[in-house]
Each structure stands twice: as structure tokens, then as C-alpha cells.
PDB file of C-alpha atoms in Angstrom:
ATOM      1  CA  MET R   1     -23.806  45.770  58.119  1.00 44.00           C
ATOM      2  CA  ASP R   2     -23.016  42.252  56.589  1.00 48.00           C
ATOM      3  CA  GLU R   3     -19.972  42.182  54.223  1.00 47.00           C
ATOM      4  CA  THR R   4     -21.503  39.849  51.545  1.00 46.00           C
ATOM      5  CA  ARG R   5     -24.369  42.778  51.314  1.00 51.00           C
ATOM      6  CA  ASP R   6     -21.601  45.372  50.868  1.00 58.00           C
ATOM      7  CA  GLN R   7     -20.307  43.284  47.944  1.00 65.00           C
ATOM      8  CA  ARG R   8     -23.426  43.374  46.384  1.00 68.00           C
ATOM      9  CA  ALA R   9     -23.653  46.830  46.251  1.00 76.00           C
ATOM     10  CA  MET R  10     -19.966  47.040  44.686  1.00 79.00           C
ATOM     11  CA  ARG R  11     -19.741  48.799  41.060  1.00 82.00           C
ATOM     12  CA  ALA R  12     -18.900  46.194  39.042  1.00 80.00           C
ATOM     13  CA  SER R  13     -15.556  46.175  36.476  1.00 83.00           C
ATOM     14  CA  ASP R  14     -15.765  45.252  32.724  1.00 85.00           C
ATOM     15  CA  ALA R  15     -13.904  42.140  33.680  1.00 83.00           C
ATOM     16  CA  ASP R  16     -16.644  41.007  36.065  1.00 82.00           C
ATOM     17  CA  ARG R  17     -19.312  40.970  32.985  1.00 85.00           C
ATOM     18  CA  GLU R  18     -16.973  39.550  30.828  1.00 87.00           C
ATOM     19  CA  GLN R  19     -16.793  36.454  33.294  1.00 84.00           C
ATOM     20  CA  VAL R  20     -20.639  36.397  33.306  1.00 85.00           C
ATOM     21  CA  ALA R  21     -20.968  36.922  30.237  1.00 87.00           C
ATOM     22  CA  ASP R  22     -18.799  33.758  29.247  1.00 86.00           C
ATOM     23  CA  VAL R  23     -21.512  31.765  31.793  1.00 84.00           C
ATOM     24  CA  LEU R  24     -24.120  32.575  29.780  1.00 86.00           C
ATOM     25  CA  ARG R  25     -22.394  31.823  26.457  1.00 87.00           C
ATOM     26  CA  GLN R  26     -22.117  27.906  28.107  1.00 84.00           C
ATOM     27  CA  ALA R  27     -25.125  28.126  29.097  1.00 82.00           C
ATOM     28  CA  ALA R  28     -26.412  28.590  25.530  1.00 85.00           C
ATOM     29  CA  SER R  29     -24.146  26.273  24.403  1.00 85.00           C
ATOM     30  CA  ASP R  30     -25.413  23.566  26.422  1.00 81.00           C
ATOM     31  CA  GLY R  31     -29.163  24.568  25.258  1.00 84.00           C
ATOM     32  CA  ARG R  32     -30.150  25.682  28.740  1.00 81.00           C
ATOM     33  CA  LEU R  33     -30.765  29.046  26.980  1.00 83.00           C
ATOM     34  CA  SER R  34     -32.397  30.425  23.950  1.00 87.00           C
ATOM     35  CA  LEU R  35     -30.376  32.430  21.334  1.00 88.00           C
ATOM     36  CA  SER R  36     -33.018  35.302  22.214  1.00 86.00           C
ATOM     37  CA  GLU R  37     -32.666  34.635  26.184  1.00 84.00           C
ATOM     38  CA  LEU R  38     -29.149  34.719  25.514  1.00 90.00           C
ATOM     39  CA  GLU R  39     -29.077  38.314  23.477  1.00 90.00           C
ATOM     40  CA  GLU R  40     -31.701  39.674  26.366  1.00 87.00           C
ATOM     41  CA  ARG R  41     -29.421  38.422  29.350  1.00 86.00           C
ATOM     42  CA  ILE R  42     -26.085  39.663  27.904  1.00 90.00           C
ATOM     43  CA  GLU R  43     -27.801  43.105  27.128  1.00 89.00           C
ATOM     44  CA  ALA R  44     -29.001  43.501  30.795  1.00 87.00           C
ATOM     45  CA  LEU R  45     -25.537  42.129  32.062  1.00 86.00           C
ATOM     46  CA  TYR R  46     -23.643  44.686  30.309  1.00 88.00           C
ATOM     47  CA  ALA R  47     -26.043  47.497  31.447  1.00 88.00           C
ATOM     48  CA  ALA R  48     -25.481  46.190  34.701  1.00 84.00           C
ATOM     49  CA  LYS R  49     -23.844  48.560  37.381  1.00 86.00           C
ATOM     50  CA  THR R  50     -22.968  46.619  40.317  1.00 83.00           C
ATOM     51  CA  TYR R  51     -22.738  42.875  41.214  1.00 79.00           C
ATOM     52  CA  ALA R  52     -26.107  42.756  42.612  1.00 78.00           C
ATOM     53  CA  ASP R  53     -27.591  43.790  38.811  1.00 82.00           C
ATOM     54  CA  PHE R  54     -25.917  40.533  37.638  1.00 81.00           C
ATOM     55  CA  GLU R  55     -28.398  38.605  39.890  1.00 79.00           C
ATOM     56  CA  PRO R  56     -31.314  38.528  37.517  1.00 80.00           C
ATOM     57  CA  VAL R  57     -29.265  37.160  34.382  1.00 82.00           C
ATOM     58  CA  VAL R  58     -27.968  34.058  36.559  1.00 81.00           C
ATOM     59  CA  ARG R  59     -30.326  33.161  39.134  1.00 75.00           C
ATOM     60  CA  ASP R  60     -32.095  30.269  37.325  1.00 75.00           C
ATOM     61  CA  LEU R  61     -28.723  28.508  36.205  1.00 73.00           C
ATOM     62  CA  PRO R  62     -27.635  25.559  37.801  1.00 67.00           C
ATOM     63  CA  GLY R  63     -25.072  25.879  40.744  1.00 59.00           C
ATOM     64  CA  ASP R  64     -22.410  23.541  39.129  1.00 53.00           C
ATOM     65  CA  LEU R  65     -21.729  26.257  36.378  1.00 57.00           C
ATOM     66  CA  PRO R  66     -18.271  27.879  37.104  1.00 56.00           C
ATOM     67  CA  LEU R  67     -20.094  31.364  37.779  1.00 60.00           C
ATOM     68  CA  PRO R  68     -17.067  33.813  38.719  1.00 57.00           C
ATOM     69  CA  PRO R  69     -16.604  35.134  42.295  1.00 57.00           C
ATOM     70  CA  SER R  70     -18.726  38.310  41.642  1.00 55.00           C
ATOM     71  CA  ALA R  71     -21.697  36.440  40.528  1.00 57.00           C
ATOM     72  CA  ALA R  72     -21.514  33.572  43.291  1.00 58.00           C
ATOM     73  CA  ILE R  73     -21.432  36.374  45.916  1.00 54.00           C
ATOM     74  CA  VAL R  74     -24.662  37.580  44.463  1.00 56.00           C
ATOM     75  CA  ARG R  75     -26.040  33.809  44.257  1.00 57.00           C
ATOM     76  CA  ARG R  76     -25.096  33.137  47.939  1.00 56.00           C
ATOM     77  CA  ALA R  77     -26.401  37.070  49.244  1.00 50.00           C
ATOM     78  CA  SER R  78     -29.707  36.340  47.331  1.00 52.00           C
ATOM     79  CA  ALA R  79     -30.126  33.099  48.525  1.00 53.00           C
ATOM     80  CA  ALA R  80     -29.276  34.256  52.425  1.00 50.00           C
ATOM     81  CA  ALA R  81     -32.095  36.842  51.919  1.00 46.00           C
ATOM     82  CA  ALA R  82     -34.706  34.230  50.464  1.00 45.00           C
ATOM     83  CA  PRO R  83     -37.448  32.780  53.468  1.00 42.00           C
ATOM     84  CA  SER R  84     -36.658  29.375  52.560  1.00 41.00           C
ATOM     85  CA  SER R  85     -33.017  29.388  52.128  1.00 39.00           C
ATOM     86  CA  SER R  86     -31.892  27.355  55.019  1.00 43.00           C
ATOM     87  CA  THR R  87     -33.761  24.349  53.610  1.00 42.00           C
ATOM     88  CA  SER R  88     -33.624  25.105  49.732  1.00 49.00           C
ATOM     89  CA  PRO R  89     -31.515  23.044  47.612  1.00 51.00           C
ATOM     90  CA  SER R  90     -30.488  25.602  45.054  1.00 55.00           C
ATOM     91  CA  ALA R  91     -29.526  27.912  48.031  1.00 73.00           C
ATOM     92  CA  ARG R  92     -27.192  25.346  49.282  1.00 83.00           C
ATOM     93  CA  VAL R  93     -25.523  25.330  45.873  1.00 89.00           C
ATOM     94  CA  GLY R  94     -23.030  27.807  44.312  1.00 84.00           C
ATOM     95  CA  GLY R  95     -19.807  29.484  45.074  1.00 82.00           C
ATOM     96  CA  VAL R  96     -16.240  28.810  44.011  1.00 84.00           C
ATOM     97  CA  ALA R  97     -13.856  27.164  46.510  1.00 84.00           C
ATOM     98  CA  SER R  98     -10.999  28.657  47.410  1.00 81.00           C
ATOM     99  CA  ALA R  99      -8.875  25.438  48.278  1.00 85.00           C
ATOM    100  CA  ARG R 100      -9.596  22.039  46.862  1.00 90.00           C
ATOM    101  CA  SER R 101      -7.253  19.638  49.140  1.00 92.00           C
ATOM    102  CA  ALA R 102      -6.039  20.014  52.684  1.00 91.00           C
ATOM    103  CA  LYS R 103      -3.137  18.087  54.291  1.00 91.00           C
ATOM    104  CA  VAL R 104      -2.740  17.497  57.945  1.00 88.00           C
ATOM    105  CA  VAL R 105       0.537  16.243  59.646  1.00 91.00           C
ATOM    106  CA  PHE R 106       0.691  16.079  63.365  1.00 90.00           C
ATOM    107  CA  SER R 107      -1.337  18.758  63.383  1.00 89.00           C
ATOM    108  CA  GLY R 108      -5.083  19.704  62.740  1.00 90.00           C
ATOM    109  CA  ILE R 109      -7.562  21.777  60.415  1.00 91.00           C
ATOM    110  CA  GLN R 110     -11.204  23.104  61.212  1.00 92.00           C
ATOM    111  CA  ARG R 111     -13.716  24.776  58.051  1.00 92.00           C
ATOM    112  CA  ARG R 112     -16.699  25.774  59.644  1.00 90.00           C
ATOM    113  CA  GLY R 113     -19.300  29.032  59.050  1.00 90.00           C
ATOM    114  CA  ASP R 114     -19.455  30.332  55.275  1.00 89.00           C
ATOM    115  CA  TRP R 115     -17.586  28.373  53.479  1.00 91.00           C
ATOM    116  CA  VAL R 116     -17.429  26.635  49.949  1.00 92.00           C
ATOM    117  CA  VAL R 117     -16.997  23.164  49.668  1.00 94.00           C
ATOM    118  CA  PRO R 118     -15.137  21.708  46.660  1.00 93.00           C
ATOM    119  CA  GLN R 119     -16.773  19.662  43.879  1.00 93.00           C
ATOM    120  CA  HIS R 120     -14.181  17.417  44.879  1.00 94.00           C
ATOM    121  CA  TYR R 121     -12.170  17.878  48.005  1.00 95.00           C
ATOM    122  CA  SER R 122      -9.334  15.784  49.059  1.00 95.00           C
ATOM    123  CA  ILE R 123      -8.011  15.548  52.867  1.00 94.00           C
ATOM    124  CA  LYS R 124      -5.150  13.819  54.150  1.00 93.00           C
ATOM    125  CA  ALA R 125      -4.849  13.189  57.893  1.00 92.00           C
ATOM    126  CA  VAL R 126      -1.439  12.324  59.023  1.00 93.00           C
ATOM    127  CA  LEU R 127      -1.221  11.609  62.891  1.00 92.00           C
ATOM    128  CA  GLY R 128      -3.763  14.782  62.752  1.00 90.00           C
ATOM    129  CA  GLY R 129      -7.470  15.538  62.535  1.00 91.00           C
ATOM    130  CA  ALA R 130      -9.737  17.373  60.598  1.00 94.00           C
ATOM    131  CA  ASP R 131     -13.173  19.109  61.466  1.00 95.00           C
ATOM    132  CA  LEU R 132     -15.505  19.961  58.607  1.00 95.00           C
ATOM    133  CA  ASP R 133     -18.635  21.273  59.417  1.00 95.00           C
ATOM    134  CA  LEU R 134     -20.948  21.861  56.412  1.00 94.00           C
ATOM    135  CA  ARG R 135     -24.090  23.362  58.458  1.00 92.00           C
ATOM    136  CA  GLU R 136     -23.377  26.678  57.202  1.00 91.00           C
ATOM    137  CA  ALA R 137     -21.496  25.544  54.241  1.00 92.00           C
ATOM    138  CA  SER R 138     -22.286  26.602  50.243  1.00 92.00           C
ATOM    139  CA  LEU R 139     -21.505  23.664  47.771  1.00 93.00           C
ATOM    140  CA  GLU R 140     -19.838  24.270  44.474  1.00 90.00           C
ATOM    141  CA  ALA R 141     -21.889  21.698  42.634  1.00 91.00           C
ATOM    142  CA  ALA R 142     -25.117  19.775  43.664  1.00 91.00           C
ATOM    143  CA  GLU R 143     -22.895  16.809  44.344  1.00 93.00           C
ATOM    144  CA  VAL R 144     -19.726  17.280  46.008  1.00 94.00           C
ATOM    145  CA  GLU R 145     -16.976  14.173  47.096  1.00 96.00           C
ATOM    146  CA  ILE R 146     -14.746  14.667  49.734  1.00 96.00           C
ATOM    147  CA  ASN R 147     -11.807  11.674  49.607  1.00 96.00           C
ATOM    148  CA  ILE R 148     -10.326  11.700  52.725  1.00 95.00           C
ATOM    149  CA  LYS R 149      -7.085   9.269  53.978  1.00 94.00           C
ATOM    150  CA  ALA R 150      -6.900   9.087  57.185  1.00 93.00           C
ATOM    151  CA  VAL R 151      -3.273   7.518  58.767  1.00 94.00           C
ATOM    152  CA  PHE R 152      -3.352   7.342  62.323  1.00 93.00           C
ATOM    153  CA  GLY R 153      -5.330  10.477  62.265  1.00 90.00           C
ATOM    154  CA  GLY R 154      -9.380  10.993  62.194  1.00 91.00           C
ATOM    155  CA  VAL R 155     -11.755  13.323  60.650  1.00 95.00           C
ATOM    156  CA  ASN R 156     -15.271  14.626  61.907  1.00 95.00           C
ATOM    157  CA  ILE R 157     -17.665  15.872  59.049  1.00 95.00           C
ATOM    158  CA  VAL R 158     -21.076  17.494  60.340  1.00 94.00           C
ATOM    159  CA  VAL R 159     -23.639  17.966  58.230  1.00 93.00           C
ATOM    160  CA  PRO R 160     -27.159  19.875  57.815  1.00 89.00           C
ATOM    161  CA  PRO R 161     -30.592  18.193  57.652  1.00 87.00           C
ATOM    162  CA  ASP R 162     -30.967  19.322  53.933  1.00 88.00           C
ATOM    163  CA  ILE R 163     -27.879  17.175  52.357  1.00 90.00           C
ATOM    164  CA  ARG R 164     -27.869  13.954  51.446  1.00 90.00           C
ATOM    165  CA  VAL R 165     -25.068  11.766  52.394  1.00 92.00           C
ATOM    166  CA  GLN R 166     -23.213   8.535  51.244  1.00 91.00           C
ATOM    167  CA  VAL R 167     -20.617   7.256  53.340  1.00 92.00           C
ATOM    168  CA  ASP R 168     -18.614   4.595  51.531  1.00 89.00           C
ATOM    169  CA  GLY R 169     -15.182   4.544  52.242  1.00 88.00           C
ATOM    170  CA  ASP R 170     -12.672   1.493  53.172  1.00 88.00           C
ATOM    171  CA  GLY R 171     -11.096   1.054  56.345  1.00 87.00           C
ATOM    172  CA  VAL R 172      -7.930  -0.935  57.137  1.00 88.00           C
ATOM    173  CA  PHE R 173      -7.778  -1.162  61.260  1.00 88.00           C
ATOM    174  CA  GLY R 174     -10.098   2.020  60.955  1.00 84.00           C
ATOM    175  CA  ALA R 175     -13.458   2.860  60.101  1.00 88.00           C
ATOM    176  CA  PHE R 176     -16.167   4.901  58.247  1.00 92.00           C
ATOM    177  CA  ASN R 177     -18.956   5.574  60.140  1.00 91.00           C
ATOM    178  CA  ASP R 178     -22.315   6.977  59.162  1.00 89.00           C
ATOM    179  CA  ASP R 179     -24.297   8.544  62.437  1.00 86.00           C
ATOM    180  CA  THR R 180     -26.862  10.593  60.044  1.00 83.00           C
ATOM    181  CA  SER R 181     -29.589   7.830  59.179  1.00 72.00           C
ATOM    182  CA  GLY R 182     -31.339   8.555  62.714  1.00 59.00           C
ATOM    183  CA  ALA R 183     -31.176  12.380  62.361  1.00 56.00           C
ATOM    184  CA  GLY R 184     -34.149  13.217  59.828  1.00 62.00           C
ATOM    185  CA  ARG R 185     -34.597  12.721  56.012  1.00 71.00           C
ATOM    186  CA  PRO R 186     -33.290  15.337  53.452  1.00 77.00           C
ATOM    187  CA  ASP R 187     -35.374  15.919  50.334  1.00 77.00           C
ATOM    188  CA  PRO R 188     -34.635  13.276  47.485  1.00 77.00           C
ATOM    189  CA  GLY R 189     -33.317  15.715  45.014  1.00 81.00           C
ATOM    190  CA  ALA R 190     -31.416  17.637  48.060  1.00 87.00           C
ATOM    191  CA  PRO R 191     -27.538  18.176  47.364  1.00 91.00           C
ATOM    192  CA  LEU R 192     -25.651  15.027  47.993  1.00 92.00           C
ATOM    193  CA  VAL R 193     -22.444  15.148  49.815  1.00 94.00           C
ATOM    194  CA  ARG R 194     -20.305  11.641  49.114  1.00 94.00           C
ATOM    195  CA  VAL R 195     -17.461  10.597  51.796  1.00 95.00           C
ATOM    196  CA  THR R 196     -15.030   8.250  50.451  1.00 95.00           C
ATOM    197  CA  GLY R 197     -11.211   7.041  50.801  1.00 94.00           C
ATOM    198  CA  LYS R 198      -9.353   5.259  53.189  1.00 93.00           C
ATOM    199  CA  ALA R 199      -8.932   5.084  57.336  1.00 93.00           C
ATOM    200  CA  VAL R 200      -5.803   2.933  58.109  1.00 93.00           C
ATOM    201  CA  PHE R 201      -5.549   2.930  62.196  1.00 92.00           C
ATOM    202  CA  GLY R 202      -7.689   5.930  61.626  1.00 89.00           C
ATOM    203  CA  GLY R 203     -11.399   6.868  61.475  1.00 91.00           C
ATOM    204  CA  VAL R 204     -13.834   9.041  59.449  1.00 94.00           C
ATOM    205  CA  ASN R 205     -17.054  10.050  61.510  1.00 94.00           C
ATOM    206  CA  VAL R 206     -20.075  11.995  59.575  1.00 94.00           C
ATOM    207  CA  GLN R 207     -23.171  13.102  61.188  1.00 93.00           C
ATOM    208  CA  ARG R 208     -25.986  15.144  61.067  1.00 90.00           C
ATOM    209  CA  LYS R 209     -27.072  18.190  63.317  1.00 88.00           C
ATOM    210  CA  PRO R 210     -29.066  20.956  62.510  1.00 84.00           C
ATOM    211  CA  VAL R 211     -27.437  24.449  62.724  1.00 76.00           C
ATOM    212  CA  GLY R 212     -27.374  26.078  66.879  1.00 70.00           C
ATOM    213  CA  HIS R 213     -26.672  22.160  67.798  1.00 61.00           C
TER     214      HIS R 213
END
């Protein structure tokens, strides 16, 4: 059985409920929920027994709200179960990143599979390389920025068809290459990945590929 589905069936703790309650209160403060809706969702939240029971109270909230891991697990699992999850912008957004920066010196890193791209991700590659595959990843927010400093190093980024990309980096005897333009056009409202930074005697390459290719 899928690990994420297993976690959805786990019993929630009082601390989990309090974390999600804070998110609901923030949503009400932002004007996303009325006071009556807040009361109804708080009541449903405290009646919840498992992580899966959290899903109805956070399902329609934006992905950029700071959901705790328990609610983020539910959001990702619910998105995975939806028939259109591979192309739905809302299914792509949600989760809490485990790391917000990476440094590679005389070595390399790879991020692929099911992971969460931070809203602001910083990568430094010095005489090393980094490979980031976003095709099965979630984005912490509807717009994320990957800031790269490549010095005698290289960074390769692969994005899926349902994510927009904006490449805006500077090259000093190096280059930022955007190879995504000829590989399909995402929906105008799709999540956005901005790739910024500087390549000094190094290179950054961004390309678009469907899952499985």
C-alpha cells in the first residue's frame, strides 16, 4: 500500500489539530473564510480522527498557506487520487519543503521523484553539479524561485508540461539556457517556476519533458 495513503489513515494528535486550526484562523484573517465558515471548520477539525478527516477543511485553501506536514500529506494524497492530478495546477501546489538550500562543492546532488520545491530555493554549485527533476514534485507555492550560483559547475532542471517557467539568470563566461519553449504551452494560470542567479564559467539548463521520458 502507498505510504502516503497509509499516513492519511493515521490517527491525528491534538497538536496536529491545533496546527491546522491556526491555518484556518489565518485564512479567516485574510478574508478567505467567514466567521461562520471558520466556526464550522473548527468544529469539524476537532471532530476529526485521522489525517484524512482534515482534507475537507483545507481542500479549497490556497497552496501558499503554511500547512503543517499532517495537512500537507492529505493535500498531496488527495491530489494524487484525483483523475486530473497530473495536469491540475492546484494538485501541483502544496506541501512543506524539507530543505531550502543546497551547496555542492566538487560533488553532485540529485532531486527527483516525490519532493517539495521550496518557495525560495537557493543552490550553489562550485566545481560540481545539480540535477533537479520537478516532474513528480510539488511546489510549496503557486510561484517558486530557484536561485542558482554556478561557478565552474552546472545545474540541470527538468520541468513537466503543466508548469510555467521563467528563466532570468546572468552568465559570465557561462549561460542560462531555456529549452522549454518548443515543448508545449502550459495553461496561463499554471504554477510558475522562476530560475534566477548567475553562472560564472558554468551553465544552467532548463528543459521540459513529460513524465516517463
